GROMACS .gro file of C-alpha atoms in nm:
model
  293
    1UNK     CA    1   3.679  -7.299   4.468
    2UNK     CA    2   3.738  -6.954   4.316
    3UNK     CA    3   3.894  -6.956   3.971
    4UNK     CA    4   4.052  -6.678   3.767
    5UNK     CA    5   3.770  -6.645   3.514
    6UNK     CA    6   3.509  -6.616   3.787
    7UNK     CA    7   3.721  -6.362   3.977
    8UNK     CA    8   3.760  -6.154   3.661
    9UNK     CA    9   3.385  -6.162   3.601
   10UNK     CA   10   3.305  -6.059   3.957
   11UNK     CA   11   3.561  -5.780   3.953
   12UNK     CA   12   3.492  -5.627   3.611
   13UNK     CA   13   3.184  -5.790   3.459
   14UNK     CA   14   2.897  -5.569   3.346
   15UNK     CA   15   2.571  -5.683   3.497
   16UNK     CA   16   2.417  -5.776   3.831
   17UNK     CA   17   2.383  -6.057   4.084
   18UNK     CA   18   2.055  -6.248   4.098
   19UNK     CA   19   1.952  -6.328   4.455
   20UNK     CA   20   1.786  -6.671   4.437
   21UNK     CA   21   1.850  -6.757   4.802
   22UNK     CA   22   1.500  -6.762   4.949
   23UNK     CA   23   1.530  -6.964   5.270
   24UNK     CA   24   1.273  -7.144   5.483
   25UNK     CA   25   1.151  -6.821   5.638
   26UNK     CA   26   1.115  -6.622   5.317
   27UNK     CA   27   1.001  -6.901   5.085
   28UNK     CA   28   0.624  -6.890   5.161
   29UNK     CA   29   0.610  -6.517   5.083
   30UNK     CA   30   0.816  -6.561   4.766
   31UNK     CA   31   0.589  -6.844   4.652
   32UNK     CA   32   0.274  -6.645   4.729
   33UNK     CA   33   0.400  -6.362   4.509
   34UNK     CA   34   0.468  -6.626   4.241
   35UNK     CA   35   0.107  -6.747   4.256
   36UNK     CA   36   0.166  -7.054   4.474
   37UNK     CA   37  -0.057  -7.044   4.782
   38UNK     CA   38   0.025  -7.228   5.105
   39UNK     CA   39  -0.268  -7.459   5.030
   40UNK     CA   40  -0.084  -7.577   4.718
   41UNK     CA   41   0.176  -7.769   4.921
   42UNK     CA   42   0.135  -7.998   5.222
   43UNK     CA   43   0.484  -8.021   5.365
   44UNK     CA   44   0.816  -7.844   5.383
   45UNK     CA   45   0.950  -8.083   5.119
   46UNK     CA   46   0.672  -7.987   4.878
   47UNK     CA   47   0.727  -7.618   4.955
   48UNK     CA   48   1.098  -7.640   4.873
   49UNK     CA   49   1.018  -7.837   4.558
   50UNK     CA   50   0.792  -7.552   4.444
   51UNK     CA   51   1.056  -7.288   4.502
   52UNK     CA   52   1.321  -7.501   4.332
   53UNK     CA   53   1.095  -7.527   4.028
   54UNK     CA   54   1.065  -7.149   4.032
   55UNK     CA   55   1.442  -7.105   4.055
   56UNK     CA   56   1.503  -7.356   3.776
   57UNK     CA   57   1.252  -7.179   3.551
   58UNK     CA   58   1.438  -6.851   3.609
   59UNK     CA   59   1.783  -7.003   3.550
   60UNK     CA   60   1.669  -7.183   3.233
   61UNK     CA   61   1.524  -6.866   3.081
   62UNK     CA   62   1.701  -6.742   2.768
   63UNK     CA   63   1.787  -6.401   2.916
   64UNK     CA   64   1.944  -6.551   3.228
   65UNK     CA   65   2.307  -6.551   3.107
   66UNK     CA   66   2.623  -6.364   3.195
   67UNK     CA   67   2.544  -6.109   2.925
   68UNK     CA   68   2.346  -5.936   3.202
   69UNK     CA   69   2.351  -6.166   3.508
   70UNK     CA   70   2.709  -6.215   3.628
   71UNK     CA   71   2.632  -6.419   3.941
   72UNK     CA   72   2.356  -6.584   4.144
   73UNK     CA   73   2.319  -6.643   4.517
   74UNK     CA   74   2.178  -6.982   4.618
   75UNK     CA   75   2.020  -7.121   4.934
   76UNK     CA   76   2.220  -7.404   5.094
   77UNK     CA   77   1.951  -7.661   5.020
   78UNK     CA   78   1.978  -7.572   4.650
   79UNK     CA   79   2.330  -7.718   4.637
   80UNK     CA   80   2.172  -8.063   4.651
   81UNK     CA   81   1.931  -7.988   4.368
   82UNK     CA   82   2.000  -8.033   3.997
   83UNK     CA   83   1.907  -7.884   3.660
   84UNK     CA   84   1.935  -8.102   3.350
   85UNK     CA   85   2.138  -8.360   3.542
   86UNK     CA   86   2.394  -8.114   3.680
   87UNK     CA   87   2.415  -7.961   4.026
   88UNK     CA   88   2.267  -7.611   4.025
   89UNK     CA   89   2.606  -7.452   4.099
   90UNK     CA   90   2.773  -7.649   3.819
   91UNK     CA   91   2.490  -7.572   3.575
   92UNK     CA   92   2.510  -7.199   3.646
   93UNK     CA   93   2.876  -7.177   3.557
   94UNK     CA   94   2.912  -7.445   3.288
   95UNK     CA   95   2.594  -7.364   3.095
   96UNK     CA   96   2.521  -7.000   3.174
   97UNK     CA   97   2.860  -6.858   3.276
   98UNK     CA   98   2.694  -6.723   3.589
   99UNK     CA   99   2.909  -6.731   3.904
  100UNK     CA  100   2.748  -6.921   4.196
  101UNK     CA  101   2.742  -6.789   4.555
  102UNK     CA  102   2.597  -6.953   4.866
  103UNK     CA  103   2.388  -6.796   5.143
  104UNK     CA  104   2.541  -6.922   5.468
  105UNK     CA  105   2.369  -6.728   5.747
  106UNK     CA  106   2.106  -6.904   5.958
  107UNK     CA  107   1.879  -6.607   6.016
  108UNK     CA  108   1.876  -6.322   6.263
  109UNK     CA  109   1.889  -6.281   6.639
  110UNK     CA  110   1.626  -6.071   6.815
  111UNK     CA  111   1.688  -5.698   6.797
  112UNK     CA  112   1.930  -5.542   7.048
  113UNK     CA  113   2.091  -5.198   7.028
  114UNK     CA  114   1.888  -5.124   6.718
  115UNK     CA  115   2.031  -5.416   6.515
  116UNK     CA  116   1.983  -5.785   6.450
  117UNK     CA  117   2.303  -5.986   6.452
  118UNK     CA  118   2.336  -6.314   6.266
  119UNK     CA  119   2.251  -6.628   6.457
  120UNK     CA  120   2.546  -6.867   6.510
  121UNK     CA  121   2.643  -7.062   6.198
  122UNK     CA  122   2.717  -7.416   6.322
  123UNK     CA  123   2.930  -7.636   6.100
  124UNK     CA  124   3.040  -7.349   5.878
  125UNK     CA  125   3.378  -7.504   5.798
  126UNK     CA  126   3.208  -7.823   5.679
  127UNK     CA  127   2.954  -7.630   5.472
  128UNK     CA  128   3.230  -7.435   5.298
  129UNK     CA  129   3.429  -7.751   5.234
  130UNK     CA  130   3.127  -7.918   5.068
  131UNK     CA  131   3.034  -7.616   4.854
  132UNK     CA  132   3.182  -7.759   4.535
  133UNK     CA  133   3.193  -7.514   4.247
  134UNK     CA  134   3.082  -7.219   4.461
  135UNK     CA  135   3.284  -6.897   4.430
  136UNK     CA  136   3.174  -6.721   4.747
  137UNK     CA  137   2.919  -6.674   5.022
  138UNK     CA  138   2.659  -6.424   5.139
  139UNK     CA  139   2.570  -6.348   5.500
  140UNK     CA  140   2.306  -6.097   5.619
  141UNK     CA  141   2.254  -5.885   5.928
  142UNK     CA  142   2.001  -5.602   5.972
  143UNK     CA  143   2.040  -5.247   6.106
  144UNK     CA  144   1.717  -5.082   6.218
  145UNK     CA  145   1.849  -4.774   6.398
  146UNK     CA  146   2.150  -4.543   6.396
  147UNK     CA  147   2.296  -4.702   6.709
  148UNK     CA  148   2.676  -4.681   6.695
  149UNK     CA  149   2.733  -4.969   6.938
  150UNK     CA  150   2.493  -5.196   6.754
  151UNK     CA  151   2.631  -5.114   6.411
  152UNK     CA  152   2.987  -5.174   6.530
  153UNK     CA  153   2.879  -5.517   6.660
  154UNK     CA  154   2.714  -5.604   6.326
  155UNK     CA  155   3.022  -5.511   6.124
  156UNK     CA  156   3.262  -5.687   6.362
  157UNK     CA  157   3.059  -6.009   6.342
  158UNK     CA  158   3.038  -5.986   5.964
  159UNK     CA  159   3.414  -5.947   5.929
  160UNK     CA  160   3.480  -6.238   6.166
  161UNK     CA  161   3.272  -6.463   5.941
  162UNK     CA  162   3.430  -6.311   5.630
  163UNK     CA  163   3.778  -6.407   5.749
  164UNK     CA  164   3.669  -6.768   5.792
  165UNK     CA  165   3.524  -6.770   5.441
  166UNK     CA  166   3.839  -6.617   5.292
  167UNK     CA  167   4.050  -6.877   5.473
  168UNK     CA  168   3.844  -7.146   5.296
  169UNK     CA  169   3.942  -6.998   4.959
  170UNK     CA  170   3.612  -6.823   4.890
  171UNK     CA  171   3.496  -6.463   4.859
  172UNK     CA  172   3.238  -6.346   5.116
  173UNK     CA  173   2.961  -6.099   5.042
  174UNK     CA  174   2.926  -5.903   5.367
  175UNK     CA  175   2.562  -5.785   5.396
  176UNK     CA  176   2.478  -5.545   5.681
  177UNK     CA  177   2.137  -5.436   5.551
  178UNK     CA  178   1.997  -5.102   5.666
  179UNK     CA  179   1.619  -5.121   5.697
  180UNK     CA  180   1.468  -4.893   5.429
  181UNK     CA  181   1.193  -4.796   5.675
  182UNK     CA  182   1.433  -4.681   5.947
  183UNK     CA  183   1.361  -4.330   6.076
  184UNK     CA  184   1.738  -4.282   6.111
  185UNK     CA  185   1.845  -4.446   5.783
  186UNK     CA  186   2.080  -4.168   5.670
  187UNK     CA  187   2.252  -4.151   6.008
  188UNK     CA  188   2.283  -4.530   6.022
  189UNK     CA  189   2.442  -4.536   5.677
  190UNK     CA  190   2.704  -4.280   5.777
  191UNK     CA  191   2.797  -4.483   6.085
  192UNK     CA  192   2.800  -4.805   5.881
  193UNK     CA  193   3.032  -4.660   5.619
  194UNK     CA  194   3.283  -4.552   5.885
  195UNK     CA  195   3.274  -4.892   6.058
  196UNK     CA  196   3.322  -5.082   5.733
  197UNK     CA  197   3.618  -4.864   5.633
  198UNK     CA  198   3.776  -4.922   5.973
  199UNK     CA  199   3.738  -5.299   5.940
  200UNK     CA  200   3.853  -5.307   5.578
  201UNK     CA  201   4.182  -5.157   5.687
  202UNK     CA  202   4.243  -5.461   5.910
  203UNK     CA  203   4.237  -5.703   5.615
  204UNK     CA  204   4.560  -5.824   5.463
  205UNK     CA  205   4.640  -5.830   5.092
  206UNK     CA  206   4.452  -6.120   4.935
  207UNK     CA  207   4.169  -6.107   5.190
  208UNK     CA  208   3.924  -5.965   4.939
  209UNK     CA  209   3.553  -5.930   5.009
  210UNK     CA  210   3.237  -5.795   4.849
  211UNK     CA  211   2.979  -5.574   5.015
  212UNK     CA  212   2.600  -5.595   4.977
  213UNK     CA  213   2.438  -5.278   5.105
  214UNK     CA  214   2.104  -5.103   5.107
  215UNK     CA  215   2.092  -4.830   4.843
  216UNK     CA  216   2.190  -4.520   5.045
  217UNK     CA  217   1.984  -4.204   5.084
  218UNK     CA  218   2.290  -4.001   4.980
  219UNK     CA  219   2.386  -4.094   4.625
  220UNK     CA  220   2.739  -4.237   4.588
  221UNK     CA  221   2.788  -4.249   4.966
  222UNK     CA  222   2.969  -4.581   4.934
  223UNK     CA  223   3.215  -4.486   4.659
  224UNK     CA  224   3.503  -4.492   4.909
  225UNK     CA  225   3.415  -4.853   4.992
  226UNK     CA  226   3.406  -4.950   4.625
  227UNK     CA  227   3.751  -4.793   4.579
  228UNK     CA  228   3.909  -4.977   4.873
  229UNK     CA  229   4.175  -5.228   4.757
  230UNK     CA  230   4.018  -5.510   4.959
  231UNK     CA  231   3.673  -5.468   4.804
  232UNK     CA  232   3.603  -5.664   4.487
  233UNK     CA  233   3.256  -5.514   4.431
  234UNK     CA  234   2.981  -5.322   4.610
  235UNK     CA  235   2.634  -5.451   4.531
  236UNK     CA  236   2.291  -5.322   4.627
  237UNK     CA  237   1.997  -5.507   4.777
  238UNK     CA  238   1.645  -5.404   4.682
  239UNK     CA  239   1.532  -5.409   5.044
  240UNK     CA  240   1.159  -5.407   4.972
  241UNK     CA  241   1.164  -5.139   4.705
  242UNK     CA  242   0.971  -5.214   4.388
  243UNK     CA  243   1.171  -5.292   4.075
  244UNK     CA  244   1.112  -4.940   3.943
  245UNK     CA  245   1.211  -4.773   4.272
  246UNK     CA  246   1.516  -4.992   4.324
  247UNK     CA  247   1.643  -4.939   3.970
  248UNK     CA  248   1.586  -4.563   3.985
  249UNK     CA  249   1.777  -4.531   4.313
  250UNK     CA  250   2.053  -4.766   4.202
  251UNK     CA  251   2.110  -4.573   3.880
  252UNK     CA  252   2.213  -4.276   4.096
  253UNK     CA  253   2.502  -4.475   4.247
  254UNK     CA  254   2.770  -4.521   3.986
  255UNK     CA  255   2.988  -4.770   4.175
  256UNK     CA  256   2.715  -5.012   4.287
  257UNK     CA  257   2.553  -5.296   4.092
  258UNK     CA  258   2.232  -5.476   4.182
  259UNK     CA  259   2.184  -5.792   4.381
  260UNK     CA  260   1.806  -5.807   4.376
  261UNK     CA  261   1.564  -6.082   4.483
  262UNK     CA  262   1.204  -5.961   4.497
  263UNK     CA  263   1.267  -5.698   4.229
  264UNK     CA  264   1.400  -5.970   3.998
  265UNK     CA  265   1.091  -6.190   4.037
  266UNK     CA  266   0.833  -5.911   4.047
  267UNK     CA  267   0.535  -5.989   3.827
  268UNK     CA  268   0.634  -6.350   3.759
  269UNK     CA  269   0.371  -6.619   3.805
  270UNK     CA  270   0.363  -6.996   3.793
  271UNK     CA  271   0.047  -6.969   3.586
  272UNK     CA  272   0.225  -6.785   3.302
  273UNK     CA  273   0.306  -6.964   2.980
  274UNK     CA  274   0.678  -7.006   2.919
  275UNK     CA  275   0.666  -6.728   2.661
  276UNK     CA  276   0.490  -6.491   2.903
  277UNK     CA  277   0.726  -6.585   3.184
  278UNK     CA  278   1.040  -6.534   2.974
  279UNK     CA  279   0.915  -6.198   2.846
  280UNK     CA  280   0.837  -6.070   3.197
  281UNK     CA  281   1.164  -6.200   3.342
  282UNK     CA  282   1.359  -6.061   3.049
  283UNK     CA  283   1.206  -5.718   3.110
  284UNK     CA  284   1.306  -5.729   3.479
  285UNK     CA  285   1.656  -5.846   3.392
  286UNK     CA  286   1.699  -5.564   3.141
  287UNK     CA  287   1.578  -5.296   3.385
  288UNK     CA  288   1.812  -5.418   3.658
  289UNK     CA  289   2.102  -5.452   3.414
  290UNK     CA  290   2.056  -5.098   3.282
  291UNK     CA  291   2.049  -4.960   3.637
  292UNK     CA  292   2.366  -5.155   3.719
  293UNK     CA  293   2.574  -5.025   3.430
   0.00000   0.00000   0.00000
């Protein structure tokens, strides 16, 4: 599982994490933005083949290396796919020196107390055991309101899953996303910070995690989390912001790096020539990299 070189890169590497973990629910929207309409595929298999082709095109691009991209998050189905005869996870590390992570959550429960908890994750132990070559995981919840009870439940659930991931020898990315459209975003972020700090203090030495958080309204709000001895890295999600907005806001937070999905693929199209595609992707990568360093 985790090796020393990958740990060093995730702890100190300059760059950002590419979120390439579009799942069944988010894939149609991602493909539509990429210029692939629902009428272009006739089954779920064909849909996933289209998004895998998109992911492979991104990974194969010249600028997609650890010079600026230190890690990538994959969807579970992607573990069974290959690029140039190698599993995607193996290709990322062996050919690009990009550390692979795996999205393990199964989506969100209906909202209660202003939040959406993760759905149960059946067979998690087996999934982790089969995740050959994967350094860590990513698991997402959503906070829509500054509800202290709801936020406490989100963080408690996240840390329960994180402990199981750590026990399997992997590093979890805990992702309690705060909705960027929340009317009480600032208040929710203050509550979230306090809850995370409280839970971090329950971890033992060696139980290291990463945090993936919405870029806060108050710049550098999460510095105390980044400085905690159990936190390997604090990364930012783009949360629906455009690439320009996300990069501008991120650049104001000195101890966060990016972990962007839509902002990374913004402006890319299946219809582009390889030269056009690589130029557009390279521009996005450079913007996100500069904001992360």
